[in-house]
PDB file of C-alpha atoms and ligand atoms in Angstrom:
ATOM      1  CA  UNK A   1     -10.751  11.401   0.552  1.00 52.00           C
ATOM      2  CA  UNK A   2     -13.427  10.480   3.003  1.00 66.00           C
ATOM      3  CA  UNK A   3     -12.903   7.140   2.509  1.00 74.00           C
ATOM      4  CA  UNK A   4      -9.369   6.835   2.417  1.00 79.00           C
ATOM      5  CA  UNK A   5      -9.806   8.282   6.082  1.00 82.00           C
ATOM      6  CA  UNK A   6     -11.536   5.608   6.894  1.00 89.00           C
ATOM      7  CA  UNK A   7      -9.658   3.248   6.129  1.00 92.00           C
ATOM      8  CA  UNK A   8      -6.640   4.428   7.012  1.00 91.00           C
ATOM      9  CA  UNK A   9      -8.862   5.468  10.912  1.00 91.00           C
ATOM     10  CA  UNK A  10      -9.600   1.870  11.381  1.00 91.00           C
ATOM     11  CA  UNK A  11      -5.906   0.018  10.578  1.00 93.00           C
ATOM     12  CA  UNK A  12      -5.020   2.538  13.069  1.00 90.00           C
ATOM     13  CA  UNK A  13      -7.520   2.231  15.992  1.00 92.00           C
ATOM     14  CA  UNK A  14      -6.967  -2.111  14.942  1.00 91.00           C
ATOM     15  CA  UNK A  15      -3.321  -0.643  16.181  1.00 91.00           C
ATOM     16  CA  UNK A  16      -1.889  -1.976  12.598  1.00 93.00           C
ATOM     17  CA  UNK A  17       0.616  -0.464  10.439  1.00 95.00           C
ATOM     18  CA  UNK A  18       0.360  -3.346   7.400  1.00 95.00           C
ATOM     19  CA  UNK A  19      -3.361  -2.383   5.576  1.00 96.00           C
ATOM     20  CA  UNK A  20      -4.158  -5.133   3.441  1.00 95.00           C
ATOM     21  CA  UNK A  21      -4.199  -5.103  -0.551  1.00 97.00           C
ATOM     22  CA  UNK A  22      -7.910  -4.847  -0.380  1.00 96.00           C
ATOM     23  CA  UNK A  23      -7.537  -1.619   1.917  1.00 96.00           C
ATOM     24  CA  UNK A  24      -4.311  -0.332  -0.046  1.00 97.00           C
ATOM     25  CA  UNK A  25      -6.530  -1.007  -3.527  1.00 98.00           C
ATOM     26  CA  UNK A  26      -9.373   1.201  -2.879  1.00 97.00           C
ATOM     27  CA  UNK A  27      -6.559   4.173  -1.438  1.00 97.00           C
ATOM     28  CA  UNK A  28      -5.363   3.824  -5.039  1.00 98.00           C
ATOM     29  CA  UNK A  29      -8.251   3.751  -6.661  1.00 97.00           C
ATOM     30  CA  UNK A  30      -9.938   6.851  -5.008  1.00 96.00           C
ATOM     31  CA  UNK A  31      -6.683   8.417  -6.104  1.00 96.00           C
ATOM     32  CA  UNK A  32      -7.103   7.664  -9.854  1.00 98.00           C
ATOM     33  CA  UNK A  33      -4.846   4.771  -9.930  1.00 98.00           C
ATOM     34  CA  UNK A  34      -5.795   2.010 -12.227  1.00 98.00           C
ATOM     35  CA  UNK A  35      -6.281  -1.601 -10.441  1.00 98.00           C
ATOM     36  CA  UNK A  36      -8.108  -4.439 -10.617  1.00 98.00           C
ATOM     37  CA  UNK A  37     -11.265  -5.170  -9.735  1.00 97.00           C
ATOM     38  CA  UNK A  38     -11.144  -6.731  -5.764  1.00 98.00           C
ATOM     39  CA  UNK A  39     -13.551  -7.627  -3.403  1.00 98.00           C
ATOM     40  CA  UNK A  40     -13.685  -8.942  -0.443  1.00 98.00           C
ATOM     41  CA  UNK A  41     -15.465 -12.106   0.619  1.00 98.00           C
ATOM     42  CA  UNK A  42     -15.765 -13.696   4.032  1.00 98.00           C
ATOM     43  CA  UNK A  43     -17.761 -17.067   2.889  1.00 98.00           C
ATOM     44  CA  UNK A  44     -17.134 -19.670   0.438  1.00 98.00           C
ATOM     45  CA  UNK A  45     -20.883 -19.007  -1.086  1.00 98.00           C
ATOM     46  CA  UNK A  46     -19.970 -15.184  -1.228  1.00 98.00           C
ATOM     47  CA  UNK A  47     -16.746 -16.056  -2.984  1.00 98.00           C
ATOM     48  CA  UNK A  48     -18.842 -17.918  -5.502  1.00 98.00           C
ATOM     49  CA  UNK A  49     -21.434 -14.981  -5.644  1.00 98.00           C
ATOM     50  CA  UNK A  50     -18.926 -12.300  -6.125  1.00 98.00           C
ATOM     51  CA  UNK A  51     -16.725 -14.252  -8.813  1.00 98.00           C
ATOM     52  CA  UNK A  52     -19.934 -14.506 -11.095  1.00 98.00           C
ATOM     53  CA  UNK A  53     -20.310 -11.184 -10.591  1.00 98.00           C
ATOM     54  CA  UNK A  54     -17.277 -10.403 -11.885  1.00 98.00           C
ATOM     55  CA  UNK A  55     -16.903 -13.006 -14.465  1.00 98.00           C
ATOM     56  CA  UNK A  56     -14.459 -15.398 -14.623  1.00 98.00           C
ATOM     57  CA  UNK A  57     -11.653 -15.981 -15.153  1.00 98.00           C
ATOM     58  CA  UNK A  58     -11.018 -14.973 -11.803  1.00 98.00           C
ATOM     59  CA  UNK A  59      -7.910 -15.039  -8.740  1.00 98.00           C
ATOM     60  CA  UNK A  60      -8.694 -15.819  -5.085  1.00 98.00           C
ATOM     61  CA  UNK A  61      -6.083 -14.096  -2.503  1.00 98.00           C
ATOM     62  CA  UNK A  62      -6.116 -14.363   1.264  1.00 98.00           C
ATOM     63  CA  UNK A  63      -7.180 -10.999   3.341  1.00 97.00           C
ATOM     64  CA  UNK A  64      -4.893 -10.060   6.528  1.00 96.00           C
ATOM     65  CA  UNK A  65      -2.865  -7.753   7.512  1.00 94.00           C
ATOM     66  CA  UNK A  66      -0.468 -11.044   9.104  1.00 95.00           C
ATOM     67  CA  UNK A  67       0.066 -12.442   5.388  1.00 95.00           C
ATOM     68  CA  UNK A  68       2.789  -9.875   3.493  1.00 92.00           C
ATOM     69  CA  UNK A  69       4.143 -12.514   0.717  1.00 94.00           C
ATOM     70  CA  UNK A  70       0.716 -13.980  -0.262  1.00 97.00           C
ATOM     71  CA  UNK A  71       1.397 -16.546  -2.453  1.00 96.00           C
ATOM     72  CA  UNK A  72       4.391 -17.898  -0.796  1.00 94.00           C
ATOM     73  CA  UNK A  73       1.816 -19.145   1.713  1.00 92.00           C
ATOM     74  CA  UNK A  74      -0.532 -20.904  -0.469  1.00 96.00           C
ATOM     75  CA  UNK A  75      -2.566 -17.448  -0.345  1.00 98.00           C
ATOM     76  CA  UNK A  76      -3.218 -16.852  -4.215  1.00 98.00           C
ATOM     77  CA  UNK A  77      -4.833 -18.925  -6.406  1.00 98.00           C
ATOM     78  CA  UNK A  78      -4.867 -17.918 -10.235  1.00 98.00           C
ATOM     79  CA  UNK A  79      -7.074 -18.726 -13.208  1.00 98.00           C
ATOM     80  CA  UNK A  80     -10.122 -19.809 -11.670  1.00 98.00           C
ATOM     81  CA  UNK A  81     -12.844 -20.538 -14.363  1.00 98.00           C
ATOM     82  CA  UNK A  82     -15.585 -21.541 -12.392  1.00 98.00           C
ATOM     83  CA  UNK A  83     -17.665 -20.783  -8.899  1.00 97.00           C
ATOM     84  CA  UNK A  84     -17.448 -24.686  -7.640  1.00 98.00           C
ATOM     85  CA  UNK A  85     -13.312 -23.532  -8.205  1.00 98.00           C
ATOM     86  CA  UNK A  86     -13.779 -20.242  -6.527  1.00 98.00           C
ATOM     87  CA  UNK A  87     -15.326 -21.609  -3.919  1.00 98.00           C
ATOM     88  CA  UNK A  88     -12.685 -24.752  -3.343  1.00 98.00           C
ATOM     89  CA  UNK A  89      -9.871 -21.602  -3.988  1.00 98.00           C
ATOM     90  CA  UNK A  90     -11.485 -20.470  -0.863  1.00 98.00           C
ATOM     91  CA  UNK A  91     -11.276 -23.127   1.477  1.00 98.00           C
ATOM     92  CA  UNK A  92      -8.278 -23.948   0.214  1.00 98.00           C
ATOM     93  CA  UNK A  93      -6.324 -20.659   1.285  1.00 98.00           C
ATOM     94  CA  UNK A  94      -8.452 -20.781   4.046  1.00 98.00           C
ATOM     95  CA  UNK A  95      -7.119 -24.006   5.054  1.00 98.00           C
ATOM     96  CA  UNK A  96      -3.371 -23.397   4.051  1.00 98.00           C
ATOM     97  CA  UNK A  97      -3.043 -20.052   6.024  1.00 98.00           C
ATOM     98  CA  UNK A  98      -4.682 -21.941   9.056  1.00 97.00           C
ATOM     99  CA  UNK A  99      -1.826 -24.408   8.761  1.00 97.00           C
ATOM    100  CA  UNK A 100       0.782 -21.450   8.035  1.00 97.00           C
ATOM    101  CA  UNK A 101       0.020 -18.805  10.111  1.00 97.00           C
ATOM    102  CA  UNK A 102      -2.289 -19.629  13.036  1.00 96.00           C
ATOM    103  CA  UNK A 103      -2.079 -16.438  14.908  1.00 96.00           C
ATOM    104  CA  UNK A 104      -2.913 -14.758  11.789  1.00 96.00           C
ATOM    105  CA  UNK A 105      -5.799 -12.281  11.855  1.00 95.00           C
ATOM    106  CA  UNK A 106      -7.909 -13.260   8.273  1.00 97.00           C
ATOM    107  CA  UNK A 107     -10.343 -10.127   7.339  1.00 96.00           C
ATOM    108  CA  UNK A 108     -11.515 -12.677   4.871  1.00 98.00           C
ATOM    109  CA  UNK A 109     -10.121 -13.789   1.125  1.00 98.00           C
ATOM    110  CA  UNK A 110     -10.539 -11.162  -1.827  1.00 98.00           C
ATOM    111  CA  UNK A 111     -11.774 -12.104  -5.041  1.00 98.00           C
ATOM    112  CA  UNK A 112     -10.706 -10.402  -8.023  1.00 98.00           C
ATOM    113  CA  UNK A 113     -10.450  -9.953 -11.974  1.00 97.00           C
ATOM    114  CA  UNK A 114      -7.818 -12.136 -13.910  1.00 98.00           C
ATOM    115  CA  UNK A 115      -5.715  -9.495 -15.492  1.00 98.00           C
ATOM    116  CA  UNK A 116      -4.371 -10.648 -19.005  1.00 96.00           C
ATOM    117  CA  UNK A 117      -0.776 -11.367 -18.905  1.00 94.00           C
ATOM    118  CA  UNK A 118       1.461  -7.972 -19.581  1.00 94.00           C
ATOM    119  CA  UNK A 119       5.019  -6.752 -18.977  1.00 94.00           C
ATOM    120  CA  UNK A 120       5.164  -6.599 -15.497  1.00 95.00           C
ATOM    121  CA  UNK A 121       6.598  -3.714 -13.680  1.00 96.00           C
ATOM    122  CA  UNK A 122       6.713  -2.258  -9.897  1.00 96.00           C
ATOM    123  CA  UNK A 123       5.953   1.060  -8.658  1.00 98.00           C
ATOM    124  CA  UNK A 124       7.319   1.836  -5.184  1.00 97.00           C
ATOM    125  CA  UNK A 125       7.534   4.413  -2.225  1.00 98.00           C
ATOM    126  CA  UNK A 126      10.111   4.110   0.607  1.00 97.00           C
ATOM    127  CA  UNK A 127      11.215   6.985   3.109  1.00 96.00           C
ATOM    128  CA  UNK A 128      14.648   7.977   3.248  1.00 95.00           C
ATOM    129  CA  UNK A 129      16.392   9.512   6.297  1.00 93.00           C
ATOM    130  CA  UNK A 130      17.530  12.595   4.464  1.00 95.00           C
ATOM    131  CA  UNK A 131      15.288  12.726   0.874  1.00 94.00           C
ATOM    132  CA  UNK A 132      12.113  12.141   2.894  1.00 95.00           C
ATOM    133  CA  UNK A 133       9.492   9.885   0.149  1.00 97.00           C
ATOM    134  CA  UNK A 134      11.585   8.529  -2.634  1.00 98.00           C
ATOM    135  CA  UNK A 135       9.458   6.970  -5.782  1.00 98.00           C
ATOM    136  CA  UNK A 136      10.721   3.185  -7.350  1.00 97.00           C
ATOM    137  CA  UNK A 137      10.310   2.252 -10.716  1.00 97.00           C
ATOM    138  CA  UNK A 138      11.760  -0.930 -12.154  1.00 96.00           C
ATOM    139  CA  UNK A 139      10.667  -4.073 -14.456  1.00 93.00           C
ATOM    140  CA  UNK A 140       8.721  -6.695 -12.545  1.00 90.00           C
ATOM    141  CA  UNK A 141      10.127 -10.541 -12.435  1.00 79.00           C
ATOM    142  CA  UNK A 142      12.616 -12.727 -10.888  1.00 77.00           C
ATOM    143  CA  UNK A 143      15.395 -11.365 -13.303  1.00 71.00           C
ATOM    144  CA  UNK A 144      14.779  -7.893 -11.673  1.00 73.00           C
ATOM    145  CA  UNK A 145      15.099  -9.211  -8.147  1.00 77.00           C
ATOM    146  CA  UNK A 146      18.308 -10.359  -8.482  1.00 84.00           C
ATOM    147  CA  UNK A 147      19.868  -7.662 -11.056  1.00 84.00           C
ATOM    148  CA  UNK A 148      17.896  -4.782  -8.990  1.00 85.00           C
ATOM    149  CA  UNK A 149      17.753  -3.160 -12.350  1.00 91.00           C
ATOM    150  CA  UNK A 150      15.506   0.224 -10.212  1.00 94.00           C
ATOM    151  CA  UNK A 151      15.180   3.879 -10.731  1.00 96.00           C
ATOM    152  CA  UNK A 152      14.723   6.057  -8.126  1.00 97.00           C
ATOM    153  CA  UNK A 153      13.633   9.919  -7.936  1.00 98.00           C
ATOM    154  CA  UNK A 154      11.987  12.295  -4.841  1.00 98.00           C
ATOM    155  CA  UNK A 155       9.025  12.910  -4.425  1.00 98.00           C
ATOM    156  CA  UNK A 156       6.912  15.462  -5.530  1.00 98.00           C
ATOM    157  CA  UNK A 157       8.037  13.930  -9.626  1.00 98.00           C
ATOM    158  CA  UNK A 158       7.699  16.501 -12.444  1.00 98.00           C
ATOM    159  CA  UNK A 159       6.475  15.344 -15.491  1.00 98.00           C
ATOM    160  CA  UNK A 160      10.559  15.020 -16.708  1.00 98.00           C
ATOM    161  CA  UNK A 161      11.396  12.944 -13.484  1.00 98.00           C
ATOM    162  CA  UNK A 162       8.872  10.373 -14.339  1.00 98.00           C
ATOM    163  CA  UNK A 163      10.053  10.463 -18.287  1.00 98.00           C
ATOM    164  CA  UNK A 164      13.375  10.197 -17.199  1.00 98.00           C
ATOM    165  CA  UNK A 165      12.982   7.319 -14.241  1.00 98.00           C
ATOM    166  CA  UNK A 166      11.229   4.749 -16.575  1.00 98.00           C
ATOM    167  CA  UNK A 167      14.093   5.155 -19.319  1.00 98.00           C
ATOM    168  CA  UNK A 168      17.019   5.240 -17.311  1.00 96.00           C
ATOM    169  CA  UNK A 169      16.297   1.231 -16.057  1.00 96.00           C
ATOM    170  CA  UNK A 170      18.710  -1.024 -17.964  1.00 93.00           C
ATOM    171  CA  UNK A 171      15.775  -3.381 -18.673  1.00 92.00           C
ATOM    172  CA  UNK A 172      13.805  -0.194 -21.000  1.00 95.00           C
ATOM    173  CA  UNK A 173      14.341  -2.105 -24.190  1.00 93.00           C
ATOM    174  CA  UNK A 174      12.183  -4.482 -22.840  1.00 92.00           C
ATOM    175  CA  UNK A 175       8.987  -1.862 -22.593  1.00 95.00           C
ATOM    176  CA  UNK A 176       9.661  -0.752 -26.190  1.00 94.00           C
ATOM    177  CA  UNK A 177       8.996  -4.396 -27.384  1.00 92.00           C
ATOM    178  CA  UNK A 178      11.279  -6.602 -27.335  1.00 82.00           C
ATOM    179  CA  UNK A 179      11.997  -9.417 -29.316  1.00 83.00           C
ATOM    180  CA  UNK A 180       8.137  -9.672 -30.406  1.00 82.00           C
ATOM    181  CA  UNK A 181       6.477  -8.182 -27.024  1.00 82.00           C
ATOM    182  CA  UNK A 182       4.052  -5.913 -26.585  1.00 88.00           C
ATOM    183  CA  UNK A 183       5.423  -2.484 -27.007  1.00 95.00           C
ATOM    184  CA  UNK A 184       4.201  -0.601 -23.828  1.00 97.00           C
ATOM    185  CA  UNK A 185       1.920   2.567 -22.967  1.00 98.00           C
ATOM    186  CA  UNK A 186       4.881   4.777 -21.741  1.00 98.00           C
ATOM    187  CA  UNK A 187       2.729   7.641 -21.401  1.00 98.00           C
ATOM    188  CA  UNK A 188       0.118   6.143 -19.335  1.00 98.00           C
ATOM    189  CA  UNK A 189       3.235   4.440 -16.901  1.00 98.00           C
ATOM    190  CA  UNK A 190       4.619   8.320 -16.578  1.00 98.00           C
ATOM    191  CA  UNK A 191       0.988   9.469 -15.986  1.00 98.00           C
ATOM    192  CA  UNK A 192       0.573   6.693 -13.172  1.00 98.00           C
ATOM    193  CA  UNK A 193       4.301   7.463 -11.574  1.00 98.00           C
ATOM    194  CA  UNK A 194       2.956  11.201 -11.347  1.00 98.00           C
ATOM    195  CA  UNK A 195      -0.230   9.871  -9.435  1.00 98.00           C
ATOM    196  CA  UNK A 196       1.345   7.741  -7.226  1.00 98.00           C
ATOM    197  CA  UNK A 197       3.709  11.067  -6.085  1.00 98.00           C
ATOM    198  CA  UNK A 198       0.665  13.169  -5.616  1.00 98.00           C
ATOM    199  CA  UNK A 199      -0.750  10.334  -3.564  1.00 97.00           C
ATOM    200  CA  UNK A 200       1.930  10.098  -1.324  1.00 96.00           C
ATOM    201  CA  UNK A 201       2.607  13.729  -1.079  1.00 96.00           C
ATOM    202  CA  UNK A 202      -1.174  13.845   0.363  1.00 95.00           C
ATOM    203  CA  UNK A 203      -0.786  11.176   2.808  1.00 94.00           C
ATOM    204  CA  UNK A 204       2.125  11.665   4.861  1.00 93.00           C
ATOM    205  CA  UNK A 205       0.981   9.075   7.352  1.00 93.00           C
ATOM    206  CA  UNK A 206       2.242   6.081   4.676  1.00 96.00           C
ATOM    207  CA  UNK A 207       4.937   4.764   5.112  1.00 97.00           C
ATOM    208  CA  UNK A 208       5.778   2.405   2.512  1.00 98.00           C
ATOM    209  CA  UNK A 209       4.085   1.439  -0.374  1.00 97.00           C
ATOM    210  CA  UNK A 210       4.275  -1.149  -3.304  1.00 96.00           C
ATOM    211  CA  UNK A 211       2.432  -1.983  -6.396  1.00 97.00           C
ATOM    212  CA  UNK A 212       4.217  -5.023  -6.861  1.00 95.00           C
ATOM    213  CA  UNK A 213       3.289  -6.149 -10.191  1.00 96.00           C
ATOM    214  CA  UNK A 214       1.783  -3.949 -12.266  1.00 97.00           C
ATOM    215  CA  UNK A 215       0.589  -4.997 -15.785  1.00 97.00           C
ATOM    216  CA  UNK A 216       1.819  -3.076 -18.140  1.00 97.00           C
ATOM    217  CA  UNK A 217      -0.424  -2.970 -21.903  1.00 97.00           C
ATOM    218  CA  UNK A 218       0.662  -1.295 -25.088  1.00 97.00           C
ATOM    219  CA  UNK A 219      -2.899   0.715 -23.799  1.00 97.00           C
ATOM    220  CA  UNK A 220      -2.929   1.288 -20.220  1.00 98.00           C
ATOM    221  CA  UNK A 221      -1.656  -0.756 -17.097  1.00 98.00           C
ATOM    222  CA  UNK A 222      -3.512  -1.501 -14.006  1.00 98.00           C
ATOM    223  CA  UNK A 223      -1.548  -3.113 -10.546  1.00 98.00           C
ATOM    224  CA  UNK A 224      -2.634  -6.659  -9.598  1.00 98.00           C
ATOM    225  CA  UNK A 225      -0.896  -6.114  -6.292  1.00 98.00           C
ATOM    226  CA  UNK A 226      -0.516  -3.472  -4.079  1.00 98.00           C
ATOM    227  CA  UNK A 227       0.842  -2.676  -0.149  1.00 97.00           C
ATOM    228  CA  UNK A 228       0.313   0.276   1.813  1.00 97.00           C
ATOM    229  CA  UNK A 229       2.438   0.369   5.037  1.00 97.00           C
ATOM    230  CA  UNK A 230       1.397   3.349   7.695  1.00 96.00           C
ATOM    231  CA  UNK A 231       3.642   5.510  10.104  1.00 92.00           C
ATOM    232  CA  UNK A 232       3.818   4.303  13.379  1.00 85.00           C
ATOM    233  CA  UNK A 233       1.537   6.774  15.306  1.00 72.00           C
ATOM    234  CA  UNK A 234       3.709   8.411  18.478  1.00 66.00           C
ATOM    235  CA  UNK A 235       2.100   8.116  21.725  1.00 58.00           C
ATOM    236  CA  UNK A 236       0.946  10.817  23.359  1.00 55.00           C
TER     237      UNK A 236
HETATM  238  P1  ADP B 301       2.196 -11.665  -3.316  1.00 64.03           P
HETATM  239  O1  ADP B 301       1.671 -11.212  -1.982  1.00 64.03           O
HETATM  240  O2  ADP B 301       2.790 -13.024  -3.235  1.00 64.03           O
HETATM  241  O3  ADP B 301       3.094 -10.645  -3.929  1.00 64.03           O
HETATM  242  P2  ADP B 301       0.407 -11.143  -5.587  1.00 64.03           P
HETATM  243  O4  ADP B 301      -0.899 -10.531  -5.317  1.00 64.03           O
HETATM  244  O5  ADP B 301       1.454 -10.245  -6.163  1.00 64.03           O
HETATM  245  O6  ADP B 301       0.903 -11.850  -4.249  1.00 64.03           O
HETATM  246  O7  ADP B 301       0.190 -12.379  -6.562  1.00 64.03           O
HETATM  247  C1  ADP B 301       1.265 -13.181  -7.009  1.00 64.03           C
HETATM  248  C2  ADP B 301       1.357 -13.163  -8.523  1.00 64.03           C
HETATM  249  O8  ADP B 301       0.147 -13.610  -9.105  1.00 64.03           O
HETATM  250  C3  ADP B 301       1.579 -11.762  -9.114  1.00 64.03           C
HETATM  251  O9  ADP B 301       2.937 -11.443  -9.162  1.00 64.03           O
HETATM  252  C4  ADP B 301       0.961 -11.881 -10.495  1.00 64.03           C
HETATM  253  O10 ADP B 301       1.882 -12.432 -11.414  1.00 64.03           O
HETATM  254  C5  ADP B 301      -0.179 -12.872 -10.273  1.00 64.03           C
HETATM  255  N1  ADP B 301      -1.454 -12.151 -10.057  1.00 64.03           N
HETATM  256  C6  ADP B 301      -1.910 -11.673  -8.882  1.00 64.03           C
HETATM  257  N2  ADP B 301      -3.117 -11.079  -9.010  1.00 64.03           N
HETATM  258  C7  ADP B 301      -3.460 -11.190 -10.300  1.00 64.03           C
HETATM  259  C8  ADP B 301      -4.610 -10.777 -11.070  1.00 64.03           C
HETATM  260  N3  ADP B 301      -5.632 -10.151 -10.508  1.00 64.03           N
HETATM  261  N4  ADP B 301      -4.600 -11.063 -12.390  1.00 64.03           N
HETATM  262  C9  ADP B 301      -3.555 -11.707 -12.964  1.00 64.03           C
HETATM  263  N5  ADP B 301      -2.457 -12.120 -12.297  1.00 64.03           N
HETATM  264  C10 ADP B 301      -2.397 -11.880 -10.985  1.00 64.03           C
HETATM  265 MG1   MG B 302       2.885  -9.045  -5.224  1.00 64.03          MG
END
């Protein structure tokens, strides 16, 4: 909890709402949520250091609060097997955010674990007007964007809420293995819904958040992604 003060302190005093995926990772994490691996490095040699240190393969993502949709700015680079291509992943994003966004604070870029490849869902938190925190479940993927095939429940879940959210979504088929896939770890997805509601219900000051995807395994799942958005803080 200390921690999560901390970091949640100095977005604020930085007078920033957006906390990066680095920052909104290690919320999660102190709050039992499974996600990868991410640090954060603010040299190409340190890159290269950390991303032995984790073992390869590994993914490169740019650090700043100014960057939101990562990738579509030449921020992410995936499947990096070696520290020479760590460190080029570095300069690289360096170089295309530069070019992109050159008011852009950049804490740095994070280096992280390559998760293996699993059904890929979203977890979400939004605030509505009347419901107050409202919890998002739905399958991850292009498909999903355009069908917005989502389930939505208030916040604090039960246990049945969660049950209930992840097989009401059209798309549930697809989590019980289809058509040769792996069959997923339904329990584990309820027991991670339940954590992210006790998690928000302790932090009033978020906003918005969004584990956008999450891998889903037939034993476990663990976000890639994540996005913490705070309250703006009233002046006194
Ligand atoms: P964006 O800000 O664009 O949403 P993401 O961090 O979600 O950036 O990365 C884009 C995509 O790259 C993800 O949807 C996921 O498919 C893949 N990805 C990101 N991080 C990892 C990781 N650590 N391991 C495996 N795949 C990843
Ligand atoms: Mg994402």
């Amino acid at each position: 909890m200390v921690a999560n003060q901390r970091i949640i302190e100095q977005a604020k005093t930085q007078g920033r709402t957006v906390l990066t995926e680095l920052e909104s990772k290690q919320l999660l994490k102190e709050a039992g949520i499974n996600v990868v691996e991410t640090r954060l490095a603010t040299s190409r040699e340190e890159a290269m250091t950390i991303a032995k240190q984790l073992g390869f393969p590994v993914v490169l993502k740019i650090a700043s609060p100014d960057v939101v949709h990562k990738s579509d700015a030449g921020g992410v680079k995936l499947g990096l097997r070696t520290s020479k291509q760590a460190g080029k992943a570095y300069d690289d994003i360096i170089a295309a955010i530069g070019e992109k966004y050159p008011q852009a604070v950049i804490q740095g870029v994070s280096v992280q674990k390559m998760a293996r490849p699993g059904v890929e869902v979203i977890i979400g938190m939004s605030q509505d007007a009347q419901f107050g925190p409202v919890l998002m479940f739905g399958l991850g993927g292009i498909l999903v964007e355009v069908l917005k095939d989502v389930s939505f429940r208030i916040v604090p879940l039960e246990k049945r809420d969660a049950a209930e959210m992840i097989r009401e979504i059209k798309g549930y088929p697809v989590l019980e293995g289809y058509r040769g896939r792996e069959k997923v770890d339904i329990a584990y997805l309820e027991d991670m819904l339940l954590k992210v509601s006790n998690f928000v219900e302790k932090n009033p000051e978020i906003k918005e958040l969004d584990l956008n995807p999450v891998f889903a395994y037939s034993d476990g799942a663990i976000a890639v992604d994540a996005r913490v958005i705070l309250e703006v803080e009233e002046k006194k």
